[in-house]
Amino acid sequence: MRDYFNIKLPDDEVAAMSMLALAHIGDAVYELMVRTYLGCSGKATARGLHRAAVALVCAPAQARAAARIHPLLSDSEAALYRRGRNAKVNSVPKGADISEYHAATGLEALFGWLYLRGEHARLNELFAAIMEEDDDAS
């Protein structure tokens, strides 16, 4: 039985997945990390947690996060991000422009790719760099 919390797929299985499939998984990984971060930060009410999570996982915020970590990416991570960013999407949510949505999709694809490869330490490193600005504002 596969352990989906601690998954480590072979590189060929991950490479066979579409960018949108990686982004789909990465969206959940990123949101779980944000929710955990917020829950551990002391926000007490469900409403406060929800509002803070929505503010951090929306496409414009994810686009800013992608720009923040871009200088930290390895060549292979940057290439994967670009492929995710350039994936054809069928719709854009209100409150985001197309370039923000593409950048957010690239970030999600990167997080999905790292998660499926079992690179949890790297996920935590990149997430910490994203949240660093948020911590400084607190």
JSON list of C-alpha atoms in Angstrom, two decimals, residues 13 28 38 44 51 57-58 60 76 88-89 109 115 118 124 130:
[
{"chain": "A", "resi": 13, "resn": "GLU", "atom": "CA", "xyz": [6.34, 8.34, -12.96]},
{"chain": "A", "resi": 28, "resn": "ALA", "atom": "CA", "xyz": [-3.29, 21.00, -2.17]},
{"chain": "A", "resi": 38, "resn": "LEU", "atom": "CA", "xyz": [-1.46, 29.70, 10.12]},
{"chain": "A", "resi": 44, "resn": "ALA", "atom": "CA", "xyz": [-7.63, 31.41, 16.97]},
{"chain": "A", "resi": 51, "resn": "ARG", "atom": "CA", "xyz": [-9.44, 34.75, 5.69]},
{"chain": "A", "resi": 57, "resn": "VAL", "atom": "CA", "xyz": [-3.36, 30.97, -1.50]},
{"chain": "A", "resi": 58, "resn": "CYS", "atom": "CA", "xyz": [-5.04, 33.27, -4.03]},
{"chain": "A", "resi": 60, "resn": "PRO", "atom": "CA", "xyz": [-1.94, 37.07, -6.88]},
{"chain": "A", "resi": 76, "resn": "SER", "atom": "CA", "xyz": [15.71, 21.84, -12.90]},
{"chain": "A", "resi": 88, "resn": "LYS", "atom": "CA", "xyz": [-2.56, 25.92, -21.08]},
{"chain": "A", "resi": 89, "resn": "VAL", "atom": "CA", "xyz": [-5.31, 26.80, -18.62]},
{"chain": "A", "resi": 109, "resn": "ALA", "atom": "CA", "xyz": [3.33, 22.55, -10.34]},
{"chain": "A", "resi": 115, "resn": "TYR", "atom": "CA", "xyz": [6.08, 16.60, -3.07]},
{"chain": "A", "resi": 118, "resn": "GLY", "atom": "CA", "xyz": [9.60, 13.11, -1.70]},
{"chain": "A", "resi": 124, "resn": "ASN", "atom": "CA", "xyz": [9.97, 23.41, 3.63]},
{"chain": "A", "resi": 130, "resn": "ILE", "atom": "CA", "xyz": [7.88, 32.56, 0.99]}
]
